[in-house]
GROMACS .gro file of C-alpha atoms in nm:
model
  420
    1MET     CA    1  -1.148   1.047   1.371
    2ILE     CA    2  -0.813   1.110   1.537
    3VAL     CA    3  -0.647   1.237   1.216
    4ASN     CA    4  -0.711   1.581   1.072
    5ARG     CA    5  -0.716   1.618   0.694
    6ASP     CA    6  -0.595   1.978   0.689
    7ARG     CA    7  -0.301   1.900   0.918
    8LEU     CA    8  -0.192   1.619   0.688
    9ILE     CA    9  -0.212   1.855   0.391
   10GLN     CA   10   0.013   2.103   0.574
   11LEU     CA   11   0.275   1.834   0.623
   12LEU     CA   12   0.293   1.763   0.248
   13SER     CA   13   0.536   2.056   0.227
   14HIS     CA   14   0.756   1.951   0.522
   15GLN     CA   15   1.132   1.946   0.467
   16ASP     CA   16   1.166   1.587   0.593
   17ALA     CA   17   1.075   1.331   0.325
   18ARG     CA   18   0.963   1.086   0.595
   19VAL     CA   19   0.699   1.332   0.707
   20ARG     CA   20   0.583   1.408   0.352
   21ASP     CA   21   0.558   1.041   0.263
   22ALA     CA   22   0.371   0.949   0.583
   23SER     CA   23   0.126   1.233   0.522
   24VAL     CA   24   0.042   1.144   0.163
   25HIS     CA   25   0.001   0.776   0.255
   26ALA     CA   26  -0.234   0.872   0.539
   27LEU     CA   27  -0.438   1.090   0.305
   28GLU     CA   28  -0.460   0.794   0.064
   29ARG     CA   29  -0.589   0.562   0.336
   30PHE     CA   30  -0.825   0.797   0.518
   31PHE     CA   31  -0.940   1.052   0.259
   32SER     CA   32  -0.931   0.866  -0.071
   33GLY     CA   33  -1.141   1.037  -0.338
   34SER     CA   34  -1.136   1.375  -0.164
   35PRO     CA   35  -1.110   1.699  -0.363
   36GLY     CA   36  -0.881   1.984  -0.261
   37ILE     CA   37  -0.571   1.773  -0.198
   38ILE     CA   38  -0.400   1.739  -0.536
   39GLU     CA   39  -0.311   2.106  -0.563
   40TYR     CA   40  -0.098   2.081  -0.248
   41ILE     CA   41   0.068   1.762  -0.366
   42LEU     CA   42   0.160   1.937  -0.691
   43GLN     CA   43   0.308   2.230  -0.501
   44SER     CA   44   0.524   1.992  -0.301
   45ILE     CA   45   0.635   1.805  -0.613
   46LYS     CA   46   0.768   2.129  -0.759
   47VAL     CA   47   0.969   2.204  -0.444
   48PHE     CA   48   1.102   1.849  -0.390
   49ARG     CA   49   1.140   1.741  -0.750
   50ASP     CA   50   1.422   1.496  -0.676
   51ASP     CA   51   1.242   1.323  -0.389
   52CYS     CA   52   0.874   1.322  -0.477
   53LEU     CA   53   0.786   0.974  -0.604
   54SER     CA   54   0.552   0.893  -0.314
   55LEU     CA   55   0.374   1.223  -0.373
   56VAL     CA   56   0.341   1.162  -0.746
   57ALA     CA   57   0.213   0.808  -0.693
   58GLY     CA   58  -0.048   0.939  -0.448
   59ILE     CA   59  -0.219   1.179  -0.688
   60LYS     CA   60  -0.441   0.911  -0.843
   61TYR     CA   61  -0.623   0.854  -0.513
   62PHE     CA   62  -0.788   1.196  -0.507
   63THR     CA   63  -1.037   1.397  -0.713
   64PRO     CA   64  -0.884   1.683  -0.913
   65SER     CA   65  -1.019   2.024  -0.996
   66VAL     CA   66  -1.008   2.163  -1.349
   67ASN     CA   67  -0.701   2.365  -1.248
   68ASP     CA   68  -0.534   2.052  -1.108
   69VAL     CA   69  -0.569   1.876  -1.442
   70GLN     CA   70  -0.418   2.173  -1.622
   71GLU     CA   71  -0.126   2.180  -1.379
   72ILE     CA   72  -0.064   1.805  -1.415
   73VAL     CA   73  -0.057   1.836  -1.795
   74SER     CA   74   0.184   2.128  -1.761
   75ILE     CA   75   0.424   1.923  -1.547
   76ILE     CA   76   0.399   1.631  -1.791
   77ASN     CA   77   0.486   1.858  -2.083
   78GLU     CA   78   0.785   1.999  -1.893
   79THR     CA   79   0.917   1.655  -1.796
   80ASP     CA   80   1.172   1.481  -2.017
   81LYS     CA   81   1.099   1.117  -1.941
   82HIS     CA   82   1.427   1.013  -2.103
   83ARG     CA   83   1.646   1.228  -1.878
   84ASP     CA   84   1.667   0.997  -1.576
   85GLU     CA   85   1.475   0.736  -1.381
   86THR     CA   86   1.307   0.992  -1.154
   87SER     CA   87   1.176   1.189  -1.452
   88GLN     CA   88   1.054   0.868  -1.612
   89ASN     CA   89   0.862   0.774  -1.297
   90ILE     CA   90   0.711   1.120  -1.263
   91TYR     CA   91   0.596   1.116  -1.625
   92PHE     CA   92   0.450   0.766  -1.594
   93GLN     CA   93   0.269   0.821  -1.263
   94LEU     CA   94   0.118   1.153  -1.372
   95THR     CA   95  -0.012   1.015  -1.701
   96GLN     CA   96  -0.150   0.704  -1.531
   97SER     CA   97  -0.332   0.915  -1.273
   98PHE     CA   98  -0.576   1.028  -1.545
   99LEU     CA   99  -0.713   0.673  -1.555
  100SER     CA  100  -0.846   0.721  -1.201
  101PHE     CA  101  -1.001   1.066  -1.246
  102PRO     CA  102  -1.370   1.134  -1.323
  103PHE     CA  103  -1.393   1.178  -1.698
  104GLU     CA  104  -1.627   1.477  -1.678
  105ILE     CA  105  -1.346   1.680  -1.517
  106LEU     CA  106  -1.098   1.570  -1.782
  107ASN     CA  107  -1.350   1.652  -2.053
  108GLU     CA  108  -1.354   2.015  -1.939
  109ASN     CA  109  -0.982   2.022  -2.020
  110GLN     CA  110  -1.005   1.843  -2.354
  111ASN     CA  111  -0.814   2.109  -2.548
  112ILE     CA  112  -0.498   2.097  -2.335
  113PHE     CA  113  -0.450   1.727  -2.415
  114SER     CA  114  -0.409   1.806  -2.785
  115PHE     CA  115  -0.063   1.963  -2.743
  116ASN     CA  116   0.096   1.628  -2.654
  117LYS     CA  117   0.067   1.328  -2.888
  118GLU     CA  118   0.076   1.073  -2.606
  119LEU     CA  119  -0.187   1.263  -2.409
  120THR     CA  120  -0.404   1.291  -2.718
  121LYS     CA  121  -0.400   0.911  -2.751
  122LEU     CA  122  -0.461   0.876  -2.379
  123TYR     CA  123  -0.761   1.108  -2.396
  124LYS     CA  124  -0.924   0.888  -2.660
  125ILE     CA  125  -0.867   0.585  -2.437
  126LEU     CA  126  -1.022   0.771  -2.144
  127GLN     CA  127  -1.318   0.866  -2.360
  128ASN     CA  128  -1.373   0.501  -2.456
  129ARG     CA  129  -1.339   0.392  -2.092
  130ASP     CA  130  -1.604   0.642  -1.990
  131GLY     CA  131  -1.842   0.509  -2.252
  132PHE     CA  132  -1.777   0.156  -2.131
  133LYS     CA  133  -1.853   0.249  -1.769
  134LYS     CA  134  -2.190   0.393  -1.866
  135GLN     CA  135  -2.323   0.056  -1.980
  136ASP     CA  136  -2.616  -0.105  -1.804
  137PRO     CA  137  -2.509  -0.254  -1.467
  138LYS     CA  138  -2.676  -0.586  -1.551
  139HIS     CA  139  -2.463  -0.614  -1.862
  140LEU     CA  140  -2.148  -0.518  -1.669
  141TRP     CA  141  -2.228  -0.778  -1.401
  142ASN     CA  142  -2.278  -1.050  -1.661
  143GLU     CA  143  -1.955  -0.943  -1.827
  144LEU     CA  144  -1.764  -0.979  -1.499
  145THR     CA  145  -1.909  -1.320  -1.415
  146GLY     CA  146  -1.843  -1.439  -1.769
  147PHE     CA  147  -1.486  -1.312  -1.748
  148CYS     CA  148  -1.433  -1.506  -1.423
  149SER     CA  149  -1.572  -1.822  -1.580
  150GLN     CA  150  -1.332  -1.791  -1.873
  151HIS     CA  151  -1.035  -1.748  -1.638
  152ARG     CA  152  -1.140  -2.002  -1.378
  153ASP     CA  153  -0.832  -2.221  -1.413
  154LYS     CA  154  -0.575  -1.983  -1.559
  155PRO     CA  155  -0.398  -1.669  -1.439
  156VAL     CA  156  -0.525  -1.324  -1.531
  157GLU     CA  157  -0.244  -1.138  -1.704
  158GLY     CA  158  -0.163  -0.833  -1.914
  159GLU     CA  159  -0.457  -0.656  -2.073
  160ASN     CA  160  -0.699  -0.893  -1.902
  161ILE     CA  161  -0.599  -0.745  -1.564
  162GLN     CA  162  -0.675  -0.396  -1.693
  163TYR     CA  163  -1.008  -0.511  -1.833
  164ALA     CA  164  -1.110  -0.672  -1.503
  165GLN     CA  165  -1.019  -0.355  -1.313
  166LEU     CA  166  -1.224  -0.148  -1.556
  167LEU     CA  167  -1.523  -0.373  -1.493
  168LEU     CA  168  -1.481  -0.331  -1.118
  169GLU     CA  169  -1.456   0.047  -1.152
  170ALA     CA  170  -1.768   0.052  -1.365
  171LEU     CA  171  -1.968  -0.170  -1.131
  172SER     CA  172  -1.865   0.027  -0.822
  173GLN     CA  173  -2.075   0.316  -0.959
  174TYR     CA  174  -2.389   0.106  -0.908
  175GLY     CA  175  -2.355   0.010  -0.543
  176ASP     CA  176  -2.725   0.003  -0.457
  177GLN     CA  177  -2.799  -0.230  -0.747
  178ILE     CA  178  -2.523  -0.483  -0.684
  179LYS     CA  179  -2.454  -0.485  -0.309
  180GLY     CA  180  -2.705  -0.764  -0.249
  181LYS     CA  181  -2.540  -0.983  -0.510
  182ILE     CA  182  -2.197  -0.918  -0.360
  183ALA     CA  183  -2.315  -1.016  -0.011
  184VAL     CA  184  -2.478  -1.336  -0.139
  185LEU     CA  185  -2.164  -1.448  -0.322
  186LEU     CA  186  -1.936  -1.370  -0.028
  187SER     CA  187  -2.164  -1.561   0.208
  188GLN     CA  188  -2.091  -1.888   0.023
  189GLU     CA  189  -1.851  -2.090   0.233
  190LYS     CA  190  -1.728  -2.290  -0.065
  191PRO     CA  191  -1.735  -2.059  -0.368
  192ASP     CA  192  -1.721  -2.235  -0.703
  193ASN     CA  193  -1.514  -1.957  -0.860
  194TYR     CA  194  -1.230  -1.815  -0.651
  195LEU     CA  195  -1.153  -1.536  -0.897
  196LEU     CA  196  -1.510  -1.409  -0.873
  197ASN     CA  197  -1.485  -1.437  -0.495
  198GLU     CA  198  -1.169  -1.222  -0.505
  199TYR     CA  199  -1.343  -0.954  -0.712
  200MET     CA  200  -1.640  -0.953  -0.475
  201VAL     CA  201  -1.402  -0.879  -0.187
  202ASP     CA  202  -1.262  -0.593  -0.392
  203LEU     CA  203  -1.608  -0.450  -0.461
  204ALA     CA  204  -1.709  -0.485  -0.096
  205GLY     CA  205  -1.413  -0.264  -0.008
  206ARG     CA  206  -1.485  -0.005  -0.276
  207LEU     CA  207  -1.846   0.017  -0.157
  208LYS     CA  208  -1.767  -0.025   0.215
  209LEU     CA  209  -2.036  -0.290   0.260
  210GLU     CA  210  -2.071  -0.341   0.635
  211GLN     CA  211  -2.296  -0.646   0.595
  212THR     CA  212  -2.004  -0.838   0.444
  213VAL     CA  213  -1.777  -0.806   0.752
  214PRO     CA  214  -1.845  -1.159   0.892
  215TYR     CA  215  -1.780  -1.314   0.550
  216LEU     CA  216  -1.459  -1.117   0.502
  217PHE     CA  217  -1.317  -1.238   0.833
  218ARG     CA  218  -1.399  -1.596   0.737
  219ILE     CA  219  -1.223  -1.558   0.402
  220LEU     CA  220  -0.925  -1.395   0.574
  221GLN     CA  221  -0.893  -1.692   0.809
  222GLU     CA  222  -0.930  -1.950   0.532
  223SER     CA  223  -0.699  -1.792   0.272
  224ASP     CA  224  -0.325  -1.832   0.244
  225PHE     CA  225  -0.137  -1.508   0.307
  226MET     CA  226   0.030  -1.543  -0.034
  227HIS     CA  227  -0.306  -1.523  -0.211
  228THR     CA  228  -0.432  -1.190  -0.342
  229VAL     CA  229  -0.767  -1.234  -0.170
  230HIS     CA  230  -0.591  -1.237   0.168
  231SER     CA  231  -0.443  -0.890   0.123
  232LEU     CA  232  -0.769  -0.769  -0.032
  233CYS     CA  233  -0.957  -0.878   0.280
  234ILE     CA  234  -0.716  -0.675   0.495
  235ARG     CA  235  -0.764  -0.365   0.282
  236THR     CA  236  -1.142  -0.411   0.257
  237LEU     CA  237  -1.193  -0.461   0.630
  238GLY     CA  238  -0.975  -0.155   0.692
  239ASN     CA  239  -1.178   0.051   0.445
  240ILE     CA  240  -1.503  -0.051   0.614
  241GLY     CA  241  -1.342   0.030   0.949
  242THR     CA  242  -1.646   0.009   1.176
  243LYS     CA  243  -1.647  -0.072   1.547
  244GLU     CA  244  -1.771  -0.417   1.447
  245VAL     CA  245  -1.446  -0.475   1.256
  246VAL     CA  246  -1.232  -0.373   1.553
  247GLU     CA  247  -1.441  -0.576   1.799
  248LYS     CA  248  -1.407  -0.882   1.576
  249ILE     CA  249  -1.028  -0.835   1.566
  250GLU     CA  250  -1.020  -0.832   1.945
  251ASP     CA  251  -1.242  -1.139   1.957
  252LEU     CA  252  -1.022  -1.339   1.716
  253TYR     CA  253  -0.681  -1.204   1.815
  254TYR     CA  254  -0.588  -1.440   2.097
  255SER     CA  255  -0.697  -1.757   1.918
  256ASN     CA  256  -0.527  -1.676   1.587
  257GLN     CA  257  -0.157  -1.638   1.657
  258SER     CA  258  -0.055  -1.646   1.292
  259LEU     CA  259  -0.316  -1.383   1.191
  260LYS     CA  260  -0.197  -1.119   1.435
  261THR     CA  261   0.006  -0.923   1.182
  262ALA     CA  262  -0.292  -0.919   0.945
  263PHE     CA  263  -0.505  -0.775   1.225
  264ALA     CA  264  -0.242  -0.506   1.284
  265ASP     CA  265  -0.250  -0.422   0.912
  266ILE     CA  266  -0.628  -0.379   0.928
  267LEU     CA  267  -0.606  -0.142   1.225
  268LYS     CA  268  -0.376   0.099   1.042
  269TYR     CA  269  -0.666   0.186   0.809
  270ILE     CA  270  -0.897   0.282   1.097
  271PRO     CA  271  -0.801   0.621   1.250
  272TYR     CA  272  -1.050   0.614   1.534
  273ASP     CA  273  -1.002   0.592   1.908
  274TYR     CA  274  -1.153   0.243   1.928
  275ALA     CA  275  -0.882   0.111   1.693
  276GLU     CA  276  -0.611   0.318   1.861
  277ASP     CA  277  -0.703   0.195   2.210
  278LEU     CA  278  -0.708  -0.168   2.100
  279ALA     CA  279  -0.365  -0.145   1.934
  280ILE     CA  280  -0.212   0.008   2.249
  281ARG     CA  281  -0.368  -0.257   2.470
  282LEU     CA  282  -0.253  -0.541   2.245
  283ILE     CA  283   0.105  -0.411   2.240
  284LYS     CA  284   0.117  -0.415   2.618
  285GLU     CA  285  -0.010  -0.774   2.630
  286GLU     CA  286   0.179  -0.915   2.329
  287LYS     CA  287   0.499  -1.118   2.378
  288ASP     CA  288   0.605  -1.158   2.016
  289VAL     CA  289   0.830  -0.861   1.929
  290SER     CA  290   0.749  -0.885   1.559
  291VAL     CA  291   0.376  -0.858   1.622
  292LYS     CA  292   0.438  -0.573   1.866
  293THR     CA  293   0.631  -0.395   1.593
  294PHE     CA  294   0.349  -0.426   1.341
  295LEU     CA  295   0.103  -0.292   1.599
  296ALA     CA  296   0.336   0.000   1.672
  297CYS     CA  297   0.352   0.076   1.301
  298ALA     CA  298  -0.028   0.079   1.289
  299LEU     CA  299  -0.032   0.341   1.564
  300CYS     CA  300   0.221   0.552   1.377
  301ASP     CA  301   0.022   0.518   1.055
  302MET     CA  302  -0.280   0.671   1.230
  303PHE     CA  303  -0.061   0.943   1.391
  304SER     CA  304  -0.160   0.830   1.739
  305ILE     CA  305  -0.041   1.067   2.011
  306LYS     CA  306  -0.168   0.827   2.278
  307GLY     CA  307   0.059   0.558   2.139
  308ILE     CA  308   0.382   0.761   2.163
  309THR     CA  309   0.469   0.660   2.519
  310THR     CA  310   0.408   0.291   2.449
  311ILE     CA  311   0.625   0.297   2.137
  312LYS     CA  312   0.904   0.487   2.314
  313ASP     CA  313   0.901   0.222   2.585
  314MET     CA  314   0.943  -0.044   2.315
  315ILE     CA  315   1.249   0.141   2.184
  316LYS     CA  316   1.399   0.186   2.529
  317MET     CA  317   1.343  -0.181   2.618
  318ARG     CA  318   1.463  -0.296   2.274
  319SER     CA  319   1.132  -0.476   2.242
  320TYR     CA  320   1.085  -0.445   1.866
  321ASP     CA  321   1.208  -0.606   1.546
  322SER     CA  322   1.442  -0.372   1.359
  323GLY     CA  323   1.424  -0.606   1.059
  324ILE     CA  324   1.069  -0.480   1.009
  325THR     CA  325   1.126  -0.108   1.063
  326THR     CA  326   1.315   0.159   1.251
  327LEU     CA  327   1.068   0.280   1.511
  328VAL     CA  328   1.241   0.613   1.567
  329ASP     CA  329   1.187   0.693   1.199
  330GLU     CA  330   0.824   0.584   1.227
  331LEU     CA  331   0.771   0.820   1.522
  332ILE     CA  332   0.916   1.130   1.357
  333PRO     CA  333   0.603   1.210   1.145
  334VAL     CA  334   0.386   1.154   1.454
  335TYR     CA  335   0.593   1.402   1.657
  336VAL     CA  336   0.588   1.659   1.379
  337TYR     CA  337   0.213   1.616   1.328
  338HIS     CA  338   0.147   1.696   1.695
  339ASN     CA  339   0.413   1.970   1.716
  340GLU     CA  340   0.610   1.773   1.971
  341SER     CA  341   0.979   1.842   2.025
  342LEU     CA  342   1.209   1.596   1.850
  343ASP     CA  343   1.477   1.628   2.120
  344GLU     CA  344   1.366   1.319   2.311
  345LEU     CA  345   1.365   1.117   1.991
  346LEU     CA  346   1.723   1.221   1.923
  347VAL     CA  347   1.815   1.085   2.266
  348LEU     CA  348   1.665   0.748   2.166
  349GLU     CA  349   1.836   0.744   1.829
  350ALA     CA  350   2.180   0.621   1.946
  351PRO     CA  351   2.059   0.319   2.151
  352SER     CA  352   1.810   0.245   1.877
  353LYS     CA  353   2.084   0.226   1.615
  354LYS     CA  354   2.294   0.006   1.842
  355HIS     CA  355   2.004  -0.234   1.890
  356GLU     CA  356   1.933  -0.243   1.518
  357GLY     CA  357   2.299  -0.306   1.440
  358GLU     CA  358   2.307  -0.601   1.680
  359GLN     CA  359   1.990  -0.748   1.532
  360LEU     CA  360   2.128  -0.696   1.183
  361GLN     CA  361   2.446  -0.887   1.257
  362ASN     CA  362   2.237  -1.184   1.372
  363ASP     CA  363   2.003  -1.166   1.072
  364PRO     CA  364   2.056  -1.466   0.835
  365LEU     CA  365   1.948  -1.258   0.537
  366TYR     CA  366   2.204  -0.989   0.619
  367GLN     CA  367   2.474  -1.251   0.671
  368MET     CA  368   2.401  -1.404   0.331
  369GLY     CA  369   2.415  -1.059   0.174
  370GLN     CA  370   2.753  -0.993   0.330
  371GLU     CA  371   2.881  -1.330   0.204
  372LEU     CA  372   2.763  -1.249  -0.147
  373LYS     CA  373   2.920  -0.904  -0.130
  374LYS     CA  374   3.248  -1.058  -0.012
  375HIS     CA  375   3.256  -1.292  -0.311
  376LEU     CA  376   3.176  -1.014  -0.557
  377ASP     CA  377   3.423  -0.765  -0.411
  378LEU     CA  378   3.714  -1.004  -0.340
  379PRO     CA  379   4.014  -0.880  -0.545
  380LYS     CA  380   4.239  -1.106  -0.742
  381THR     CA  381   4.551  -1.036  -0.944
  382VAL     CA  382   4.545  -1.100  -1.317
  383GLN     CA  383   4.847  -1.003  -1.528
  384GLY     CA  384   4.973  -0.770  -1.257
  385LYS     CA  385   4.638  -0.589  -1.216
  386THR     CA  386   4.400  -0.608  -0.927
  387GLN     CA  387   4.051  -0.706  -1.036
  388LYS     CA  388   3.731  -0.808  -0.864
  389LYS     CA  389   3.665  -1.177  -0.851
  390GLU     CA  390   3.373  -1.272  -1.071
  391LEU     CA  391   3.153  -1.561  -0.976
  392PRO     CA  392   3.024  -1.783  -1.253
  393ASN     CA  393   2.676  -1.670  -1.358
  394ASN     CA  394   2.513  -1.984  -1.223
  395LYS     CA  395   2.679  -1.938  -0.882
  396ARG     CA  396   2.568  -1.577  -0.858
  397ASP     CA  397   2.215  -1.677  -0.955
  398GLU     CA  398   2.214  -1.944  -0.683
  399LYS     CA  399   2.309  -1.687  -0.422
  400VAL     CA  400   2.044  -1.441  -0.541
  401ILE     CA  401   1.786  -1.720  -0.529
  402SER     CA  402   1.901  -1.810  -0.179
  403LEU     CA  403   1.855  -1.449  -0.071
  404LYS     CA  404   1.504  -1.448  -0.211
  405LYS     CA  405   1.426  -1.772  -0.029
  406GLU     CA  406   1.551  -1.626   0.297
  407ARG     CA  407   1.343  -1.312   0.243
  408ASN     CA  408   1.034  -1.525   0.187
  409LYS     CA  409   1.107  -1.716   0.508
  410ARG     CA  410   1.106  -1.386   0.692
  411LYS     CA  411   0.767  -1.300   0.547
  412ARG     CA  412   0.631  -1.638   0.651
  413LYS     CA  413   0.751  -1.576   1.004
  414HIS     CA  414   0.512  -1.283   1.033
  415LYS     CA  415   0.219  -1.416   0.831
  416LYS     CA  416  -0.030  -1.697   0.861
  417LYS     CA  417  -0.038  -2.023   0.675
  418ARG     CA  418  -0.386  -2.147   0.605
  419LYS     CA  419  -0.522  -2.369   0.880
  420LYS     CA  420  -0.606  -2.714   0.770
   0.00000   0.00000   0.00000
């Protein structure tokens, strides 16, 4: 592995929010479920209270100690969720994190939940969830398949989403007993229940089932990028992260132009030299600047020091899409991680901003936004007073809809439509 857990933990307390955010996201991807991380996130939250939402949202991905739970409850009790939006988000994310923690650890802290009415109610819910998860795996499996049959032709919404996720959490505890069933269902080229197929992809990722890799690539190729199963395949293949996954990406890359950004998204979950080397090689061969940008982001996400020179060359040659990201900002956490001087990045900052400004001016979405702003800000005189011109509600709605359509077009430019 080319990323060090302890170094990422150190960077959780860095003064630059970009570095803190990149570090907690990397810990989520590469060390999910690990103990000994939450205490450092909590320390950083206290220092950077006004800019800590990424840190707070990341807590649920790790295993707490008894002391961590006590500290989280303490922060919740000190937070007035009605004060402002930041406080509301902190309160919500911290309380929701308990849903992801092992109940036996929470049970050791049962008494501290009783001092907060909302936490008392939440504890009872957690207790019921724990009892539910302890049911026989055969019963849980039948419950999931029955649930998928009931929702075969209708969307899963509201409490049903939560129930389905609870079933998946419960079943993921019984990997040895269900992995064969998962593989069999995913091997079906024409599944008769697409919702069940989606949940099997999810479980394959939770359990990191290597035998499902060929089936996952087939589903990725067949699914529309707007479908949930498409993004689940990306995450699952990244979680499995074996050499086989990376070799298959290389094998499919050149014959699947519209899947290239999906392949880049998979690589960012695999912090090993075989993924790093492939991403660097593909950048050097790739002509599409948008795809190159996604690959560069993957290298930054794995804190690749070998990729720095390649990415700097992209910035110097203006061979990246600033509509996707600002590469200088992406490189800053990588430089800090490796204790590299930021001076050379500062030199690149001015030409980078110029390039991004030029691309922005030619961006249809930006142009539409400027047009909308002009209409909303245009002054007019009414009874001797200068006021802003108000568009009729239907006209403003049309412009907002047009902006959304343009944003979706941009997404389609970088994603694959299902091959017929």
